[in-house]
Coordinates of C-alpha atoms in Angstrom, one line a residue:
M1 CA 64.8 -59.9 -127.1
K2 CA 67.4 -60.8 -124.4
F3 CA 66.1 -63.5 -122.1
P4 CA 67.8 -66.0 -119.9
G5 CA 68.6 -69.2 -121.9
R6 CA 70.8 -70.6 -124.5
R7 CA 73.2 -68.1 -126.3
R8 CA 75.2 -68.4 -129.5
H9 CA 78.2 -66.6 -128.0
K10 CA 81.5 -68.5 -128.4
H11 CA 83.8 -68.8 -125.4
Y12 CA 87.5 -69.7 -125.4
F13 CA 86.9 -71.9 -122.3
P14 CA 83.8 -73.9 -121.7
V15 CA 81.2 -71.8 -119.9
E16 CA 81.0 -74.3 -117.1
A17 CA 84.7 -73.8 -116.4
K18 CA 84.7 -70.0 -116.2
D19 CA 84.8 -69.9 -112.5
P20 CA 86.2 -73.1 -110.9
L21 CA 85.7 -71.8 -107.3
T22 CA 82.0 -71.1 -107.9
N23 CA 81.6 -74.4 -109.7
Q24 CA 82.8 -76.3 -106.6
L25 CA 79.8 -74.9 -104.8
Q26 CA 77.4 -76.1 -107.5
Q27 CA 76.9 -79.8 -107.6
D28 CA 74.6 -79.7 -110.6
N29 CA 75.5 -77.3 -113.4
K30 CA 72.9 -78.6 -115.7
L31 CA 70.2 -76.0 -116.5
K32 CA 66.6 -77.0 -115.9
N33 CA 64.3 -76.4 -118.9
N34 CA 60.6 -75.5 -118.9
Y35 CA 57.9 -75.7 -121.6
I36 CA 54.4 -74.5 -122.4
V37 CA 51.4 -76.6 -123.5
G38 CA 48.7 -75.6 -126.0
I39 CA 45.5 -77.4 -127.1
D40 CA 44.1 -76.8 -130.6
Q41 CA 41.9 -78.0 -133.4
I42 CA 44.6 -79.2 -135.8
V43 CA 43.8 -77.5 -139.2
V44 CA 45.4 -76.4 -142.4
D45 CA 44.6 -72.9 -143.6
I46 CA 43.6 -72.4 -147.3
E47 CA 43.5 -68.8 -148.5
A48 CA 41.8 -67.6 -151.6
K49 CA 40.5 -64.3 -153.1
V50 CA 36.8 -64.5 -154.1
E51 CA 33.8 -62.4 -155.1
N52 CA 30.7 -61.9 -153.0
S53 CA 28.7 -64.0 -155.4
F54 CA 31.1 -66.9 -154.6
L55 CA 30.1 -66.7 -150.9
A56 CA 26.4 -66.8 -151.8
Q57 CA 27.0 -69.7 -154.1
F58 CA 28.2 -71.9 -151.2
G59 CA 25.8 -70.4 -148.6
L60 CA 28.5 -68.6 -146.6
Q61 CA 27.8 -65.6 -144.4
R62 CA 30.2 -62.8 -145.2
G63 CA 32.7 -61.8 -142.5
M64 CA 31.7 -64.7 -140.2
S65 CA 33.5 -67.9 -139.0
Q66 CA 31.3 -70.9 -139.8
V67 CA 31.5 -74.7 -139.9
I68 CA 30.7 -76.4 -143.2
D69 CA 29.8 -80.0 -143.9
D70 CA 31.9 -82.5 -145.9
E71 CA 29.9 -82.1 -149.1
T72 CA 30.3 -78.4 -149.1
T73 CA 34.0 -78.7 -148.2
H74 CA 34.7 -81.0 -151.2
A75 CA 32.7 -78.8 -153.6
L76 CA 34.4 -75.6 -152.3
Y77 CA 37.9 -77.0 -152.5
D78 CA 37.4 -78.5 -155.9
H79 CA 36.1 -75.2 -157.3
L80 CA 39.0 -73.3 -155.9
K81 CA 41.5 -75.7 -157.3
Q82 CA 40.0 -76.1 -160.7
N83 CA 39.8 -72.3 -161.1
K84 CA 43.3 -71.8 -159.7
M85 CA 42.0 -69.5 -157.0
V86 CA 44.0 -70.9 -154.0
D87 CA 46.8 -68.5 -153.1
Y88 CA 48.3 -70.3 -150.1
E89 CA 48.0 -73.4 -148.0
F90 CA 49.6 -73.3 -144.6
A91 CA 49.6 -75.1 -141.3
G92 CA 47.1 -73.2 -139.1
G93 CA 45.0 -73.1 -136.0
T94 CA 45.1 -70.3 -133.5
I95 CA 47.0 -72.3 -130.8
G96 CA 49.1 -74.2 -133.4
N97 CA 50.3 -70.9 -134.8
T98 CA 51.0 -69.6 -131.3
M99 CA 53.0 -72.7 -130.3
H100 CA 55.0 -72.6 -133.5
N101 CA 55.8 -68.9 -133.1
Y102 CA 56.7 -69.4 -129.4
S103 CA 59.2 -72.1 -130.3
V104 CA 60.7 -70.0 -133.1
L105 CA 61.2 -67.0 -130.8
A106 CA 62.4 -69.0 -127.8
D107 CA 64.2 -71.7 -129.7
D108 CA 62.7 -74.0 -127.1
R109 CA 60.1 -76.7 -126.5
S110 CA 56.4 -76.2 -126.6
V111 CA 53.9 -79.1 -126.6
L112 CA 50.8 -79.2 -128.9
L113 CA 47.8 -81.3 -127.9
G114 CA 45.1 -82.3 -130.5
V115 CA 44.5 -85.0 -133.0
M116 CA 46.5 -86.1 -136.0
S117 CA 45.7 -88.5 -138.9
E118 CA 47.1 -91.9 -138.1
N119 CA 47.9 -92.6 -141.8
I120 CA 49.7 -89.7 -143.4
K121 CA 50.2 -89.4 -147.2
I122 CA 52.6 -87.0 -148.8
G123 CA 50.8 -84.0 -149.9
S124 CA 47.8 -84.6 -147.6
Y125 CA 46.6 -81.9 -145.2
A126 CA 48.1 -83.7 -142.2
Y127 CA 51.5 -83.8 -144.1
R128 CA 51.2 -80.1 -144.8
F129 CA 50.6 -79.4 -141.1
L130 CA 53.6 -81.4 -139.9
S131 CA 56.0 -80.1 -142.6
N132 CA 55.1 -76.5 -141.7
T133 CA 55.5 -76.8 -137.9
S134 CA 58.7 -76.0 -136.0
S135 CA 60.7 -79.0 -135.0
R136 CA 60.8 -77.4 -131.5
V137 CA 57.1 -78.0 -131.2
D138 CA 56.6 -81.4 -129.4
L139 CA 53.9 -83.4 -131.3
E140 CA 54.5 -86.6 -129.5
Y141 CA 51.3 -86.1 -127.4
L142 CA 48.9 -85.8 -130.4
Q143 CA 46.1 -88.3 -130.4
P144 CA 46.0 -90.5 -133.5
V145 CA 42.6 -90.6 -135.4
D146 CA 41.5 -92.6 -138.4
G147 CA 40.5 -89.8 -140.7
P148 CA 41.3 -86.2 -141.8
I149 CA 42.3 -83.3 -139.7
G150 CA 40.5 -79.9 -140.2
R151 CA 40.6 -77.4 -143.0
C152 CA 40.0 -73.7 -142.6
F153 CA 39.2 -71.7 -145.8
T154 CA 40.0 -68.0 -145.5
L155 CA 38.0 -66.3 -148.3
I156 CA 38.9 -62.7 -149.0
D157 CA 36.5 -60.6 -151.0
E158 CA 37.0 -57.4 -153.0
T159 CA 36.9 -55.1 -149.9
G160 CA 39.4 -57.2 -147.9
E161 CA 36.8 -58.7 -145.6
R162 CA 37.6 -62.2 -144.5
T163 CA 35.1 -65.0 -144.4
F164 CA 36.1 -68.3 -142.6
A165 CA 34.7 -71.6 -143.6
I166 CA 35.8 -74.5 -141.4
S167 CA 35.6 -78.2 -142.3
A168 CA 36.0 -80.0 -139.0
G169 CA 37.1 -83.4 -140.1
L170 CA 38.0 -85.2 -136.9
M171 CA 39.8 -82.2 -135.3
N172 CA 37.3 -82.1 -132.4
K173 CA 37.7 -85.8 -131.4
L174 CA 40.5 -85.2 -128.8
R175 CA 39.4 -87.3 -125.7
P176 CA 39.8 -86.3 -122.1
E177 CA 41.9 -89.4 -121.4
S178 CA 44.4 -88.2 -123.9
I179 CA 45.3 -85.3 -121.6
S180 CA 48.3 -86.0 -119.4
E181 CA 47.9 -84.5 -115.9
Q182 CA 51.6 -84.7 -115.3
L183 CA 52.3 -82.9 -118.6
I184 CA 50.0 -80.0 -117.6
T185 CA 51.1 -79.9 -114.0
H186 CA 54.8 -79.4 -114.9
S187 CA 54.2 -76.8 -117.6
S188 CA 54.7 -73.1 -117.4
A189 CA 51.4 -72.2 -119.0
L190 CA 48.3 -73.9 -120.6
V191 CA 47.1 -72.1 -123.8
I192 CA 43.6 -72.6 -125.2
S193 CA 41.2 -70.8 -127.5
A194 CA 37.4 -70.1 -127.4
Y195 CA 37.1 -72.2 -130.6
L196 CA 37.6 -75.3 -128.4
M197 CA 34.2 -74.7 -126.8
R198 CA 32.3 -74.6 -130.2
T199 CA 31.8 -78.3 -130.8
Q200 CA 28.9 -80.6 -131.7
A201 CA 27.2 -83.0 -129.2
D202 CA 29.2 -86.1 -130.3
D203 CA 32.6 -84.2 -130.1
T204 CA 34.9 -84.6 -127.1
M205 CA 37.3 -81.6 -127.6
T206 CA 35.4 -79.4 -125.1
Q207 CA 35.5 -82.1 -122.4
A208 CA 39.2 -82.6 -123.0
T209 CA 39.9 -78.9 -122.8
L210 CA 38.0 -78.5 -119.6
K211 CA 39.9 -81.5 -118.1
A212 CA 43.3 -79.8 -119.0
V213 CA 42.0 -76.5 -117.5
E214 CA 41.0 -78.4 -114.3
Y215 CA 44.6 -79.9 -114.0
A216 CA 46.1 -76.4 -114.6
N217 CA 43.9 -74.7 -112.1
K218 CA 44.7 -77.3 -109.5
A219 CA 48.5 -77.0 -110.1
N220 CA 48.4 -73.2 -110.2
V221 CA 49.6 -73.2 -113.8
P222 CA 48.5 -70.0 -115.6
V223 CA 45.7 -70.7 -118.1
V224 CA 45.9 -68.5 -121.2
L225 CA 42.7 -68.0 -123.2
T226 CA 42.6 -66.3 -126.7
L227 CA 39.0 -65.4 -127.7
G228 CA 39.4 -65.9 -131.4
T229 CA 36.2 -64.4 -132.8
K230 CA 33.6 -62.0 -131.6
F231 CA 30.7 -64.0 -133.0
L232 CA 31.3 -66.9 -130.7
I233 CA 31.5 -64.6 -127.6
E234 CA 28.4 -62.6 -128.6
Q235 CA 26.3 -65.8 -128.4
D236 CA 26.6 -66.0 -124.6
P237 CA 28.9 -63.3 -123.1
A238 CA 27.7 -64.0 -119.6
W239 CA 28.9 -67.6 -119.8
W240 CA 32.3 -66.5 -121.1
Q241 CA 32.6 -63.9 -118.3
E242 CA 32.0 -66.6 -115.7
F243 CA 34.4 -69.0 -117.4
V244 CA 37.1 -66.4 -117.6
K245 CA 36.6 -65.3 -114.0
N246 CA 36.8 -68.9 -112.6
H247 CA 39.4 -70.5 -114.8
V248 CA 41.6 -68.1 -116.8
D249 CA 44.7 -66.1 -115.7
I250 CA 45.7 -64.4 -118.9
L251 CA 43.2 -63.2 -121.6
A252 CA 44.1 -62.3 -125.2
M253 CA 41.6 -60.5 -127.4
N254 CA 41.2 -57.9 -130.1
E255 CA 39.0 -54.8 -129.6
E256 CA 35.9 -56.4 -131.2
E257 CA 36.2 -59.5 -128.9
G258 CA 36.8 -57.1 -126.0
L259 CA 33.5 -55.3 -126.8
A260 CA 31.7 -58.6 -127.0
I261 CA 32.8 -59.9 -123.6
T262 CA 33.1 -56.6 -121.6
G263 CA 30.6 -54.3 -123.3
F264 CA 33.2 -51.6 -123.7
E265 CA 34.1 -50.4 -127.2
D266 CA 37.2 -48.5 -126.0
P267 CA 40.1 -51.1 -125.9
L268 CA 41.5 -49.5 -122.8
L269 CA 38.2 -49.7 -120.9
A270 CA 37.7 -53.3 -122.2
T271 CA 41.2 -54.1 -120.8
E272 CA 40.4 -52.5 -117.4
K273 CA 37.1 -54.5 -117.1
A274 CA 38.8 -57.8 -118.1
L275 CA 41.3 -57.2 -115.2
D276 CA 38.4 -57.7 -112.8
W277 CA 38.5 -61.4 -113.9
V278 CA 42.1 -62.1 -114.8
D279 CA 45.7 -61.2 -114.0
L280 CA 47.0 -60.0 -117.4
V281 CA 45.1 -58.8 -120.5
I282 CA 46.4 -58.4 -124.1
C283 CA 44.2 -56.4 -126.3
T284 CA 45.2 -55.8 -129.9
A285 CA 43.4 -52.9 -131.6
G286 CA 44.6 -52.9 -135.3
E287 CA 46.1 -49.5 -136.3
K288 CA 45.8 -48.3 -132.8
G289 CA 48.4 -50.7 -131.6
M290 CA 48.3 -52.9 -128.6
F291 CA 47.1 -52.4 -125.0
L292 CA 48.4 -54.4 -122.1
G293 CA 47.0 -54.5 -118.7
G294 CA 48.0 -56.2 -115.5
Y295 CA 48.6 -55.8 -111.7
I296 CA 51.5 -54.7 -109.5
D297 CA 51.8 -54.5 -105.8
E298 CA 51.9 -50.9 -104.6
K299 CA 55.3 -51.3 -103.1
W300 CA 56.8 -52.6 -106.4
K301 CA 55.4 -50.1 -108.8
R302 CA 57.8 -48.3 -111.2
L303 CA 57.1 -44.9 -112.8
T304 CA 57.5 -44.6 -116.6
T305 CA 59.9 -42.2 -118.2
H306 CA 57.7 -41.9 -121.2
T307 CA 55.1 -39.2 -121.8
L308 CA 52.0 -39.8 -119.8
M309 CA 49.2 -40.7 -122.2
P310 CA 45.6 -39.4 -122.2
G311 CA 42.7 -41.7 -122.7
A312 CA 39.6 -43.1 -121.0
I313 CA 41.9 -43.6 -118.0
P314 CA 44.0 -40.5 -117.6
D315 CA 47.8 -41.1 -117.5
F316 CA 47.1 -44.8 -117.8
N317 CA 50.7 -45.7 -118.6
K318 CA 52.1 -44.1 -115.5
Y319 CA 53.4 -47.4 -114.0
E320 CA 54.1 -49.3 -117.3
Y321 CA 57.7 -49.9 -116.2
S322 CA 56.4 -52.3 -113.6
R323 CA 56.4 -56.1 -114.1
G324 CA 53.1 -57.9 -114.1
M325 CA 52.0 -59.8 -111.0
R326 CA 49.1 -62.1 -110.1
F327 CA 46.3 -60.3 -108.2
K328 CA 46.4 -62.9 -105.4
D329 CA 50.2 -62.2 -104.9
C330 CA 49.6 -58.5 -104.3
E331 CA 49.1 -57.0 -100.8
Q332 CA 47.9 -53.8 -102.3
P333 CA 47.0 -54.6 -106.0
L334 CA 47.2 -51.7 -108.5
K335 CA 46.0 -51.9 -112.1
I336 CA 48.7 -51.0 -114.6
Y337 CA 48.6 -50.5 -118.3
S338 CA 50.9 -50.0 -121.3
H339 CA 50.2 -49.1 -124.9
T340 CA 52.5 -49.4 -128.0
A341 CA 51.6 -48.1 -131.5
P342 CA 52.3 -50.5 -134.4
Y343 CA 56.0 -51.1 -135.1
M344 CA 57.3 -48.4 -137.5
G345 CA 53.7 -47.2 -137.9
G346 CA 52.7 -50.5 -139.4
P347 CA 53.9 -52.0 -142.7
D348 CA 53.5 -50.2 -146.0
S349 CA 51.6 -53.1 -147.4
I350 CA 49.7 -55.6 -145.1
K351 CA 49.9 -59.0 -146.8
N352 CA 48.1 -60.9 -144.1
T353 CA 46.3 -60.2 -140.8
N354 CA 45.7 -63.9 -140.0
G355 CA 48.0 -64.8 -137.2
A356 CA 49.1 -61.3 -136.1
G357 CA 47.4 -61.7 -132.8
D358 CA 48.8 -65.2 -132.4
A359 CA 52.3 -63.8 -132.9
A360 CA 51.7 -61.1 -130.3
L361 CA 50.5 -63.7 -127.8
A362 CA 53.6 -65.9 -128.6
A363 CA 55.8 -63.0 -127.6
V364 CA 54.0 -62.5 -124.3
L365 CA 54.3 -66.2 -123.6
H366 CA 58.0 -66.1 -124.4
D367 CA 58.4 -63.4 -121.7
L368 CA 56.4 -65.5 -119.1
S369 CA 58.3 -68.6 -119.9
A370 CA 61.6 -66.7 -119.6
N371 CA 60.6 -65.7 -116.1
V372 CA 59.9 -69.3 -115.0
Y373 CA 63.2 -70.4 -116.6
H374 CA 65.1 -67.8 -114.7
Q375 CA 63.3 -68.6 -111.5
I376 CA 64.0 -72.3 -111.5
N377 CA 67.6 -71.9 -112.5
V378 CA 68.5 -68.8 -110.4
P379 CA 66.0 -68.9 -107.6
N380 CA 68.1 -66.6 -105.3
S381 CA 68.3 -63.8 -107.8
S382 CA 67.2 -60.4 -106.6
K383 CA 64.9 -60.3 -109.6
H384 CA 62.7 -62.8 -107.8
Q385 CA 62.3 -60.9 -104.6
L386 CA 59.2 -59.8 -106.4
N387 CA 56.9 -62.8 -107.1
A388 CA 56.2 -61.6 -110.7
L389 CA 54.2 -63.2 -113.5
T390 CA 56.4 -61.6 -116.2
Y391 CA 60.1 -61.3 -116.7
S392 CA 60.0 -57.8 -118.3
S393 CA 58.0 -54.7 -117.7
L394 CA 54.6 -54.2 -119.4
S395 CA 56.2 -51.5 -121.6
Q396 CA 58.9 -53.9 -122.9
I397 CA 56.5 -56.7 -123.4
S398 CA 54.2 -54.5 -125.4
K399 CA 57.0 -53.4 -127.7
Y400 CA 58.2 -56.9 -128.2
A401 CA 54.7 -58.2 -129.1
N402 CA 54.2 -55.4 -131.6
R403 CA 57.5 -56.1 -133.2
V404 CA 56.7 -59.8 -133.6
S405 CA 53.2 -59.0 -135.0
Y406 CA 54.9 -56.9 -137.7
E407 CA 56.8 -60.0 -139.0
V408 CA 53.5 -61.8 -139.7
L409 CA 51.8 -58.7 -141.2
V410 CA 54.4 -58.4 -143.9
Q411 CA 54.3 -62.1 -145.1
H412 CA 51.6 -64.3 -146.4
S413 CA 52.1 -67.1 -143.8
P414 CA 50.3 -66.8 -140.5
R415 CA 53.4 -68.3 -138.8
L416 CA 56.8 -66.9 -138.3
T417 CA 59.4 -68.2 -140.7
K418 CA 62.3 -66.9 -138.6
G419 CA 63.2 -65.3 -135.3
L420 CA 63.8 -61.5 -134.9
P421 CA 67.0 -60.0 -136.3
E422 CA 70.0 -60.5 -134.1
R423 CA 70.8 -56.7 -134.1
E424 CA 67.5 -56.1 -132.2
D425 CA 68.1 -58.6 -129.5
S426 CA 68.6 -55.9 -126.8
L427 CA 65.2 -54.2 -127.5
Q428 CA 67.1 -50.9 -127.2
Q429 CA 68.1 -50.5 -130.9
A430 CA 66.2 -49.5 -134.0
Y431 CA 62.5 -49.2 -133.2
W432 CA 62.9 -49.0 -129.4
E433 CA 65.1 -45.9 -129.6
Q434 CA 62.8 -44.0 -132.0

């Protein structure tokens, strides 16, 4: 996707010397860079195919995400290893995946906050995490701990249902004092997940996350929340609604999580309801594709040239060619929506659904970050007459996010191993013209 930033094009003359007269007017030709920050429970994902009897053997509830103790963790891992049932071991974590994918797409800096084992041995879980994370992800701010990071077992039964068993290790020991206010204040977005609120009484991760959110809210930095699992939201939807309304600017969810927090089964209606609380909503709906909702000021709305789509909201995509704005920046706020079906109808064979939502969110963050980058480097551009939250229209962002998700669906790793093909940089070729 073409965004402002570094390019691989070769020029006969240095770019800075292209227009000597213009350069005389510019005292500082050095471009200013921006970054995003994410907080996560640092974990390694371990994937294996099992039978239902295996889940019962270890006391695991099918289809749920649950925390297991150290004794169960060792027994589970040993059993999987001894019987050669482990298919893959990858660096994981919802936000860790998102930061990695963002840095791969943008070829730019992101910062990951969390904990990391102080003493790292080759082949250990901490080693696996570091060796499978993009070098563009800044890990300098990780808090060292004397012990293991987390492990997440993804156990897939005969029907394809996924059961998650999480061994926390010390992943929830991030302390509030490890959060740099300056780092958050100067970032383009703060990205968190609902998992960070599911901690034990002696853990400090939740307090650290709330401290970061406090810094972001005070500095007007967009807070991005991904819900992660419906089971967590279902425990107290009223609390989550209040938290989202008071502290979150961008909400990412799938249709099941959307139902849990809004009460609406239809992903479009869930998106509409969530817009009562936030400025931008990303709702992935499996084979139905992705819904994107946001706001535009009445005077800046742009009509789509695509066919108007039926649904719970008639002609809901009418203004999908508009860029997203914050509600508070609109004089006459208008809710706008876009929908894109899965890229190429979806892959012939889905190898992994873990991380597809994280990949879609990374694409949206790439667009938001590109807007900030352009704004700080070309502040007088006509593009910024509109105080927008996004660089592109909702329609383009939706297509981009679907395209990126596809890359994860056709591979086993929940993280991108490469950026998108060069020939699709313009978003007007291949899939976008079909």
